Amino acid sequence: MNAAIIFILLLLLMLTGMPISISLGLTVLTFLFTMTTVPIESVALKLFTGIEKFEIMAIPFFILAGNFLTHGGVARRMIRFATSMVGHWHGGLALAGVVACALFAAVSGSSPATVVAIGSIILPAMVKQGYPKRFGAGVITTSGALGILIPPSIVMVMYSVTTNTSVGALFMAGVVPGLMLACLLGLTTWVLAKKHGYPRMAKASWGERWDAFRKSAWGLFLIVIVMGGIYSGVFTPTEAAAIAAVYAFIISVFVYKDLRLEQVGRVLLDSASLSAMLLYIITNAVLFSFLMTSENIPQQMAAWLTGQGLGVVGFLLVVNILLLLAGNVMEPSSIVLIMAPILFPVAVQLGIDPIHFGILIVVNMEVGMCHPPVGLNLYVASGITKMGISELTVAVMPWLLTMLGFLLLVTYVPAISLWLPNLVYG
């Protein structure tokens, strides 16, 4: 009964158009003060202790690194390198977009940042070469979603904070699924391009490829620094995020010189604004989680779900449907922070690996970012392409179906997520 009241109240507040963070906070406060005897002091205490986690510091640093890279010419050089490698295939420039999104995802940790950085450069070039605008928009909107699967990933950090799972193991687990999804999106792009006879580019010589690689090497080296540093044990994921931010600043301002010193203040301000918004969501989600726990709701839901005799296969199917439905009304950070504490105990009880479960949630978030009405990537791509959301929804459909197929694969073949972490961590 209490669970129903809490979720109905949350839904009603969200339907008013209120931001998710405020809806969460108001739900908690309304329920606590009208239906429980929990003292106000415990709410204030939970607000502070809830975000006293070292891993949370990684979020603002990865956001800052992504913003420096977006403004610092790194994306342009990555696109040039990707084009030199795959531009001569069917739909060459579109394939280069997929490769560039995968490369940029490996340094930014954010899907919207990947769509903006790569899309704003490659989409006008594709239209100029004779590609339909709709095709280009479909490629970039969905490939940009790789930003939260290929590590480093802000969504993975949030899952780790919520469930006390290792960030390093999650980052490692995202590598193989991330590369697999990039290949599948590339294959979908190639098949469509070949079918419709979209333009190909002249094959680049090895000299041109080396020159493109040399010029993009500073940006690509960030992947080595972050991933290599974490897995060699030189620094933690949070320290890696801080180093990534400093490194991104140095290459954007002093090496590539595409970002002027007077523009740095604007980048810092944008990053602080986005970080504050995410931290505010986290704080309110922590409060919501506290309310759920104090009312014993996760345990009751776990008992109910296991009592249905679903088994692992049925439970994972229910989780996918739940998360895809949640993706219709919420953005990824909120979904992870609200749903993970509820679903995670059931997953553990059924013997599902926490790392595998985390990757499953992240892939669901990727799909959610590419379909309406709240798909973040759709709105970002709409801003770049000046296309309507309904038109973009039709445009992304072939790639979205590919992503749904991949989601089923990741769900029921845990080895895809767990092979690399098991190899490294044993």
Short mmCIF file of C-alpha atoms in Angstrom, two decimals:
data_model
loop_
_atom_site.label_atom_id
_atom_site.label_comp_id
_atom_site.label_asym_id
_atom_site.label_seq_id
_atom_site.Cartn_x
_atom_site.Cartn_y
_atom_site.Cartn_z
CA MET A 1 0.00 0.00 0.00
CA ASN A 2 2.76 2.45 0.98
CA ALA A 3 4.69 1.61 -2.19
CA ALA A 4 1.61 2.42 -4.30
CA ILE A 5 1.13 5.78 -2.52
CA ILE A 6 4.81 6.72 -3.02
CA PHE A 7 4.88 5.86 -6.74
CA ILE A 8 1.49 7.47 -7.50
CA LEU A 9 2.64 10.65 -5.74
CA LEU A 10 5.91 10.66 -7.71
CA LEU A 11 4.07 10.09 -10.99
CA LEU A 12 1.56 12.88 -10.30
CA LEU A 13 4.34 15.35 -9.52
CA MET A 14 6.23 14.36 -12.68
CA LEU A 15 3.08 14.76 -14.78
CA THR A 16 2.90 18.43 -13.72
CA GLY A 17 6.13 18.94 -15.67
CA MET A 18 8.19 19.34 -12.50
CA PRO A 19 11.90 18.37 -12.84
CA ILE A 20 12.55 14.79 -11.72
CA SER A 21 14.92 15.87 -8.93
CA ILE A 22 12.31 18.14 -7.29
CA SER A 23 9.59 15.50 -7.82
CA LEU A 24 11.72 12.97 -5.93
CA GLY A 25 12.47 15.36 -3.06
CA LEU A 26 8.84 16.48 -2.68
CA THR A 27 7.58 12.87 -2.76
CA VAL A 28 9.94 11.95 0.07
CA LEU A 29 9.15 14.98 2.22
CA THR A 30 5.37 14.73 1.70
CA PHE A 31 5.30 11.03 2.60
CA LEU A 32 7.68 11.33 5.56
CA PHE A 33 5.84 14.24 7.18
CA THR A 34 2.29 12.98 6.64
CA MET A 35 2.56 9.20 6.99
CA THR A 36 5.59 8.47 9.19
CA THR A 37 7.22 9.69 12.41
CA VAL A 38 10.72 10.01 10.92
CA PRO A 39 12.40 13.10 12.45
CA ILE A 40 13.37 15.98 10.13
CA GLU A 41 16.99 15.74 11.33
CA SER A 42 17.39 12.32 9.71
CA VAL A 43 16.36 13.80 6.33
CA ALA A 44 18.98 16.55 6.60
CA LEU A 45 21.59 14.02 7.71
CA LYS A 46 20.77 11.69 4.79
CA LEU A 47 21.12 14.58 2.34
CA PHE A 48 24.74 15.05 3.38
CA THR A 49 25.81 11.46 4.06
CA GLY A 50 24.15 10.22 0.86
CA ILE A 51 26.65 11.99 -1.38
CA GLU A 52 29.69 11.43 0.83
CA LYS A 53 31.09 8.95 -1.66
CA PHE A 54 34.51 9.41 -3.23
CA GLU A 55 33.30 7.93 -6.56
CA ILE A 56 30.77 10.75 -7.05
CA MET A 57 33.70 13.15 -7.57
CA ALA A 58 34.37 11.37 -10.87
CA ILE A 59 31.15 12.79 -12.36
CA PRO A 60 32.04 16.52 -12.47
CA PHE A 61 35.58 15.70 -13.65
CA PHE A 62 34.38 13.52 -16.55
CA ILE A 63 31.84 16.21 -17.49
CA LEU A 64 34.62 18.83 -17.49
CA ALA A 65 36.93 16.60 -19.57
CA GLY A 66 34.10 15.98 -22.07
CA ASN A 67 33.39 19.72 -22.38
CA PHE A 68 37.06 20.57 -22.99
CA LEU A 69 37.25 17.87 -25.67
CA THR A 70 33.98 19.00 -27.30
CA HIS A 71 35.26 22.57 -27.66
CA GLY A 72 38.91 21.72 -28.22
CA GLY A 73 39.08 20.34 -31.76
CA VAL A 74 39.57 16.73 -30.61
CA ALA A 75 36.34 15.57 -32.31
CA ARG A 76 37.36 17.06 -35.68
CA ARG A 77 40.68 15.22 -35.65
CA MET A 78 39.04 11.94 -34.61
CA ILE A 79 36.58 12.26 -37.52
CA ARG A 80 39.47 12.84 -39.95
CA PHE A 81 41.26 9.73 -38.65
CA ALA A 82 38.07 7.62 -38.82
CA THR A 83 37.34 8.86 -42.37
CA SER A 84 40.84 7.92 -43.54
CA MET A 85 40.30 4.35 -42.26
CA VAL A 86 36.75 3.54 -43.44
CA GLY A 87 35.76 6.38 -45.80
CA HIS A 88 36.22 4.22 -48.96
CA TRP A 89 33.56 1.68 -47.87
CA HIS A 90 29.85 1.98 -48.73
CA GLY A 91 28.46 4.94 -46.79
CA GLY A 92 32.04 5.88 -45.86
CA LEU A 93 31.37 9.18 -44.13
CA ALA A 94 28.48 7.68 -42.12
CA LEU A 95 30.72 4.76 -41.06
CA ALA A 96 33.39 7.28 -40.08
CA GLY A 97 30.71 8.90 -37.89
CA VAL A 98 30.12 5.59 -36.07
CA VAL A 99 33.89 5.05 -35.56
CA ALA A 100 34.40 8.66 -34.44
CA CYS A 101 31.49 8.35 -31.96
CA ALA A 102 33.08 5.19 -30.52
CA LEU A 103 36.47 6.94 -30.18
CA PHE A 104 34.97 10.09 -28.66
CA ALA A 105 32.85 7.96 -26.30
CA ALA A 106 36.07 6.44 -24.98
CA VAL A 107 37.25 9.86 -23.79
CA SER A 108 34.07 11.76 -22.86
CA GLY A 109 31.76 9.44 -20.83
CA SER A 110 28.64 11.25 -22.03
CA SER A 111 26.19 10.47 -24.86
CA PRO A 112 24.84 14.01 -25.48
CA ALA A 113 28.46 15.33 -25.58
CA THR A 114 29.32 12.67 -28.20
CA VAL A 115 26.28 13.57 -30.35
CA VAL A 116 27.13 17.31 -30.19
CA ALA A 117 30.88 16.94 -30.79
CA ILE A 118 30.69 14.48 -33.69
CA GLY A 119 27.25 15.36 -35.09
CA SER A 120 27.81 19.11 -35.44
CA ILE A 121 30.88 18.44 -37.64
CA ILE A 122 29.95 15.31 -39.61
CA LEU A 123 26.24 15.92 -40.35
CA PRO A 124 26.77 19.05 -42.50
CA ALA A 125 29.57 17.18 -44.34
CA MET A 126 27.24 14.21 -45.01
CA VAL A 127 24.47 16.46 -46.39
CA LYS A 128 27.07 18.19 -48.59
CA GLN A 129 28.20 14.80 -49.96
CA GLY A 130 24.63 13.90 -50.91
CA TYR A 131 23.44 11.78 -48.00
CA PRO A 132 19.79 12.24 -46.97
CA LYS A 133 19.64 14.33 -43.80
CA ARG A 134 17.43 11.68 -42.16
CA PHE A 135 20.07 8.96 -42.68
CA GLY A 136 22.86 11.06 -41.16
CA ALA A 137 20.69 12.00 -38.18
CA GLY A 138 19.82 8.32 -37.55
CA VAL A 139 23.49 7.28 -37.58
CA ILE A 140 24.73 9.98 -35.22
CA THR A 141 21.79 9.90 -32.77
CA THR A 142 22.22 6.16 -32.12
CA SER A 143 26.03 6.00 -32.35
CA GLY A 144 26.24 8.86 -29.86
CA ALA A 145 24.60 6.54 -27.31
CA LEU A 146 27.91 4.63 -27.20
CA GLY A 147 29.05 7.49 -24.93
CA ILE A 148 27.59 5.76 -21.85
CA LEU A 149 28.59 2.15 -22.70
CA ILE A 150 32.20 2.52 -23.81
CA PRO A 151 34.15 3.48 -20.65
CA PRO A 152 34.60 5.89 -19.00
CA SER A 153 30.86 6.32 -18.38
CA ILE A 154 29.01 8.70 -16.04
CA VAL A 155 26.00 6.32 -15.89
CA MET A 156 28.29 3.47 -14.78
CA VAL A 157 29.65 5.67 -11.98
CA MET A 158 26.06 6.31 -10.84
CA TYR A 159 25.22 2.59 -10.85
CA SER A 160 28.41 1.93 -8.87
CA VAL A 161 27.53 4.59 -6.28
CA THR A 162 23.98 3.22 -5.92
CA THR A 163 24.88 -0.47 -5.61
CA ASN A 164 28.45 -0.38 -4.18
CA THR A 165 29.79 -2.21 -7.23
CA SER A 166 33.40 -1.72 -8.43
CA VAL A 167 33.66 1.16 -10.95
CA GLY A 168 36.84 -0.34 -12.42
CA ALA A 169 35.15 -3.72 -13.04
CA LEU A 170 32.14 -1.95 -14.63
CA PHE A 171 34.40 0.08 -16.93
CA MET A 172 36.21 -3.11 -17.92
CA ALA A 173 32.87 -4.89 -18.53
CA GLY A 174 31.72 -2.12 -20.89
CA VAL A 175 34.62 -2.53 -23.34
CA VAL A 176 33.49 -5.69 -25.23
CA PRO A 177 29.74 -4.79 -25.38
CA GLY A 178 30.69 -1.25 -26.44
CA LEU A 179 32.88 -2.45 -29.33
CA MET A 180 30.27 -5.06 -30.32
CA LEU A 181 27.49 -2.48 -30.46
CA ALA A 182 29.71 -0.08 -32.46
CA CYS A 183 30.33 -2.90 -35.00
CA LEU A 184 26.60 -3.75 -35.20
CA LEU A 185 25.63 -0.09 -35.72
CA GLY A 186 28.37 0.16 -38.35
CA LEU A 187 27.05 -2.98 -40.08
CA THR A 188 23.50 -1.56 -40.13
CA THR A 189 24.88 1.68 -41.62
CA TRP A 190 26.90 -0.20 -44.28
CA VAL A 191 23.93 -2.42 -45.32
CA LEU A 192 21.61 0.61 -45.70
CA ALA A 193 24.27 2.64 -47.54
CA LYS A 194 24.97 -0.22 -49.96
CA LYS A 195 21.25 -0.82 -50.55
CA HIS A 196 20.58 2.85 -51.38
CA GLY A 197 23.88 3.47 -53.19
CA TYR A 198 25.08 6.25 -50.89
CA PRO A 199 28.44 7.89 -51.79
CA ARG A 200 31.87 6.46 -51.02
CA MET A 201 35.08 8.43 -50.64
CA ALA A 202 38.43 7.95 -52.33
CA LYS A 203 40.63 5.45 -50.49
CA ALA A 204 43.19 7.19 -48.31
CA SER A 205 46.85 6.24 -48.68
CA TRP A 206 48.76 4.83 -45.71
CA GLY A 207 50.64 8.13 -45.56
CA GLU A 208 47.37 10.07 -45.20
CA ARG A 209 46.17 7.60 -42.57
CA TRP A 210 49.38 7.99 -40.57
CA ASP A 211 49.10 11.81 -40.79
CA ALA A 212 45.45 11.68 -39.57
CA PHE A 213 46.43 9.34 -36.72
CA ARG A 214 49.40 11.53 -35.72
CA LYS A 215 47.20 14.62 -35.52
CA SER A 216 44.50 12.85 -33.48
CA ALA A 217 47.00 10.98 -31.26
CA TRP A 218 46.88 13.53 -28.42
CA GLY A 219 43.14 12.97 -28.04
CA LEU A 220 43.37 9.20 -28.50
CA PHE A 221 46.13 9.00 -25.89
CA LEU A 222 43.57 10.02 -23.27
CA ILE A 223 41.98 6.55 -23.68
CA VAL A 224 45.36 5.00 -22.79
CA ILE A 225 45.81 7.30 -19.80
CA VAL A 226 42.34 6.68 -18.31
CA MET A 227 41.95 2.97 -18.99
CA GLY A 228 45.63 2.07 -18.61
CA GLY A 229 45.93 4.03 -15.36
CA ILE A 230 42.86 2.37 -13.81
CA TYR A 231 43.72 -1.21 -14.77
CA SER A 232 47.42 -0.98 -13.96
CA GLY A 233 46.41 0.23 -10.49
CA VAL A 234 48.25 3.56 -10.85
CA PHE A 235 45.11 5.50 -9.92
CA THR A 236 41.42 5.02 -9.08
CA PRO A 237 38.59 5.83 -11.56
CA THR A 238 37.95 9.09 -9.64
CA GLU A 239 41.60 10.12 -9.91
CA ALA A 240 41.52 9.09 -13.59
CA ALA A 241 38.60 11.50 -14.12
CA ALA A 242 40.58 14.38 -12.55
CA ILE A 243 43.65 13.56 -14.66
CA ALA A 244 41.43 13.35 -17.78
CA ALA A 245 40.04 16.85 -17.08
CA VAL A 246 43.55 18.37 -16.66
CA TYR A 247 44.88 16.53 -19.73
CA ALA A 248 41.87 17.59 -21.85
CA PHE A 249 42.44 21.21 -20.77
CA ILE A 250 46.16 21.08 -21.73
CA ILE A 251 45.65 19.53 -25.18
CA SER A 252 42.66 21.77 -26.03
CA VAL A 253 44.32 25.05 -24.99
CA PHE A 254 48.08 24.52 -25.45
CA VAL A 255 48.52 21.64 -27.94
CA TYR A 256 45.65 21.95 -30.46
CA LYS A 257 45.02 25.62 -29.52
CA ASP A 258 41.38 25.38 -30.67
CA LEU A 259 40.16 26.63 -27.30
CA ARG A 260 41.29 30.12 -26.28
CA LEU A 261 42.10 30.88 -22.65
CA GLU A 262 39.25 33.40 -22.45
CA GLN A 263 36.79 30.62 -23.44
CA VAL A 264 37.88 28.38 -20.54
CA GLY A 265 35.65 30.25 -18.08
CA ARG A 266 32.57 29.46 -20.17
CA VAL A 267 33.51 25.74 -20.32
CA LEU A 268 34.02 25.67 -16.53
CA LEU A 269 30.65 27.37 -15.98
CA ASP A 270 28.80 24.95 -18.30
CA SER A 271 30.44 21.97 -16.60
CA ALA A 272 29.62 23.29 -13.13
CA SER A 273 25.99 23.86 -14.15
CA LEU A 274 25.57 20.30 -15.50
CA SER A 275 27.43 18.79 -12.53
CA ALA A 276 25.23 20.68 -10.06
CA MET A 277 22.10 19.43 -11.82
CA LEU A 278 23.30 15.80 -11.71
CA LEU A 279 24.43 16.06 -8.08
CA TYR A 280 21.04 17.53 -7.15
CA ILE A 281 19.32 14.55 -8.83
CA ILE A 282 21.67 12.16 -6.98
CA THR A 283 20.96 13.84 -3.62
CA ASN A 284 17.20 13.58 -4.05
CA ALA A 285 17.48 10.02 -5.38
CA VAL A 286 19.47 9.11 -2.24
CA LEU A 287 16.59 10.53 -0.16
CA PHE A 288 14.10 8.51 -2.22
CA SER A 289 16.19 5.38 -1.70
CA PHE A 290 16.28 6.10 2.06
CA LEU A 291 12.45 6.34 2.10
CA MET A 292 12.11 3.07 0.15
CA THR A 293 14.47 1.28 2.54
CA SER A 294 12.80 2.68 5.67
CA GLU A 295 9.45 1.43 4.35
CA ASN A 296 11.01 -1.95 3.50
CA ILE A 297 9.78 -1.65 -0.10
CA PRO A 298 12.79 -3.19 -1.98
CA GLN A 299 12.65 -6.27 0.26
CA GLN A 300 8.88 -6.59 -0.26
CA MET A 301 9.25 -6.21 -4.03
CA ALA A 302 12.09 -8.73 -4.05
CA ALA A 303 9.94 -11.22 -2.13
CA TRP A 304 6.99 -10.61 -4.48
CA LEU A 305 9.07 -10.98 -7.67
CA THR A 306 10.81 -14.15 -6.49
CA GLY A 307 7.42 -15.46 -5.28
CA GLN A 308 6.10 -15.23 -8.85
CA GLY A 309 8.54 -18.00 -9.77
CA LEU A 310 9.91 -15.94 -12.67
CA GLY A 311 13.42 -17.36 -12.54
CA VAL A 312 16.42 -15.56 -14.03
CA VAL A 313 15.10 -15.52 -17.63
CA GLY A 314 11.68 -14.11 -16.69
CA PHE A 315 13.11 -11.60 -14.21
CA LEU A 316 15.58 -10.18 -16.74
CA LEU A 317 12.78 -9.84 -19.30
CA VAL A 318 10.64 -7.96 -16.74
CA VAL A 319 13.64 -5.71 -15.89
CA ASN A 320 14.16 -4.86 -19.58
CA ILE A 321 10.47 -4.01 -20.09
CA LEU A 322 10.43 -1.90 -16.89
CA LEU A 323 13.57 0.02 -17.86
CA LEU A 324 12.43 0.59 -21.45
CA LEU A 325 9.10 1.93 -20.14
CA ALA A 326 10.95 4.15 -17.64
CA GLY A 327 13.05 5.42 -20.58
CA ASN A 328 9.83 6.90 -21.99
CA VAL A 329 9.46 9.35 -19.12
CA MET A 330 12.87 9.79 -17.44
CA GLU A 331 16.49 10.38 -18.36
CA PRO A 332 19.19 7.77 -17.57
CA SER A 333 20.64 9.25 -14.35
CA SER A 334 17.23 9.32 -12.67
CA ILE A 335 16.30 5.82 -13.84
CA VAL A 336 19.53 4.30 -12.51
CA LEU A 337 19.25 6.10 -9.17
CA ILE A 338 15.59 5.13 -8.64
CA MET A 339 15.42 1.63 -10.15
CA ALA A 340 18.82 0.15 -9.25
CA PRO A 341 18.23 0.07 -5.45
CA ILE A 342 14.86 -1.69 -6.05
CA LEU A 343 15.93 -4.22 -8.70
CA PHE A 344 19.50 -4.90 -7.55
CA PRO A 345 18.60 -6.92 -4.38
CA VAL A 346 16.34 -9.22 -6.44
CA ALA A 347 19.07 -9.71 -9.06
CA VAL A 348 21.59 -10.66 -6.34
CA GLN A 349 19.04 -13.02 -4.74
CA LEU A 350 18.57 -14.78 -8.09
CA GLY A 351 22.34 -15.15 -8.50
CA ILE A 352 22.74 -12.59 -11.31
CA ASP A 353 26.22 -11.08 -11.42
CA PRO A 354 26.14 -7.39 -10.27
CA ILE A 355 28.52 -6.37 -13.09
CA HIS A 356 26.42 -8.11 -15.76
CA PHE A 357 23.29 -6.51 -14.31
CA GLY A 358 24.97 -3.08 -14.43
CA ILE A 359 25.84 -3.43 -18.14
CA LEU A 360 22.28 -4.61 -18.87
CA ILE A 361 20.94 -1.42 -17.22
CA VAL A 362 23.41 0.77 -19.16
CA VAL A 363 22.38 -0.78 -22.52
CA ASN A 364 18.73 -0.14 -21.61
CA MET A 365 19.65 3.49 -20.89
CA GLU A 366 21.27 3.71 -24.35
CA VAL A 367 18.07 2.55 -26.03
CA GLY A 368 16.05 5.01 -23.90
CA MET A 369 18.22 7.90 -25.10
CA CYS A 370 17.21 7.24 -28.70
CA HIS A 371 13.42 6.98 -28.48
CA PRO A 372 10.74 9.55 -27.60
CA PRO A 373 9.35 11.27 -25.66
CA VAL A 374 12.37 11.91 -23.36
CA GLY A 375 15.24 10.56 -25.51
CA LEU A 376 18.06 13.00 -24.70
CA ASN A 377 19.99 12.19 -27.88
CA LEU A 378 16.90 12.91 -30.00
CA TYR A 379 16.65 16.42 -28.55
CA VAL A 380 20.36 17.08 -28.99
CA ALA A 381 20.26 15.77 -32.58
CA SER A 382 17.10 17.82 -33.21
CA GLY A 383 19.01 20.95 -32.18
CA ILE A 384 21.85 20.13 -34.61
CA THR A 385 19.75 18.96 -37.58
CA LYS A 386 16.73 21.28 -37.11
CA MET A 387 14.51 18.20 -37.61
CA GLY A 388 11.36 17.47 -35.58
CA ILE A 389 11.31 14.74 -32.93
CA SER A 390 8.73 12.66 -34.86
CA GLU A 391 10.86 12.80 -38.04
CA LEU A 392 13.97 11.85 -36.05
CA THR A 393 12.11 8.95 -34.43
CA VAL A 394 11.45 7.47 -37.87
CA ALA A 395 15.07 8.18 -38.89
CA VAL A 396 16.63 6.22 -36.00
CA MET A 397 14.38 3.16 -36.39
CA PRO A 398 16.79 0.76 -38.22
CA TRP A 399 19.56 1.41 -35.68
CA LEU A 400 17.14 1.34 -32.76
CA LEU A 401 16.00 -2.16 -33.80
CA THR A 402 19.68 -3.20 -33.97
CA MET A 403 20.15 -1.88 -30.42
CA LEU A 404 17.09 -3.80 -29.16
CA GLY A 405 18.48 -7.00 -30.69
CA PHE A 406 21.83 -6.31 -29.01
CA LEU A 407 20.03 -5.69 -25.69
CA LEU A 408 18.55 -9.20 -25.82
CA LEU A 409 22.01 -10.62 -26.61
CA VAL A 410 23.64 -8.82 -23.64
CA THR A 411 20.76 -9.82 -21.35
CA TYR A 412 20.97 -13.55 -21.97
CA VAL A 413 24.68 -13.98 -22.76
CA PRO A 414 26.44 -12.74 -19.58
CA ALA A 415 29.85 -13.76 -20.98
CA ILE A 416 29.77 -10.70 -23.30
CA SER A 417 29.94 -8.42 -20.24
CA LEU A 418 31.91 -10.67 -17.89
CA TRP A 419 34.62 -12.18 -20.10
CA LEU A 420 37.07 -9.25 -19.84
CA PRO A 421 36.58 -8.47 -16.09
CA ASN A 422 36.97 -12.21 -15.30
CA LEU A 423 40.13 -12.30 -17.40
CA VAL A 424 41.66 -9.31 -15.60
CA TYR A 425 40.33 -9.74 -12.07
CA GLY A 426 40.13 -13.54 -12.16
#
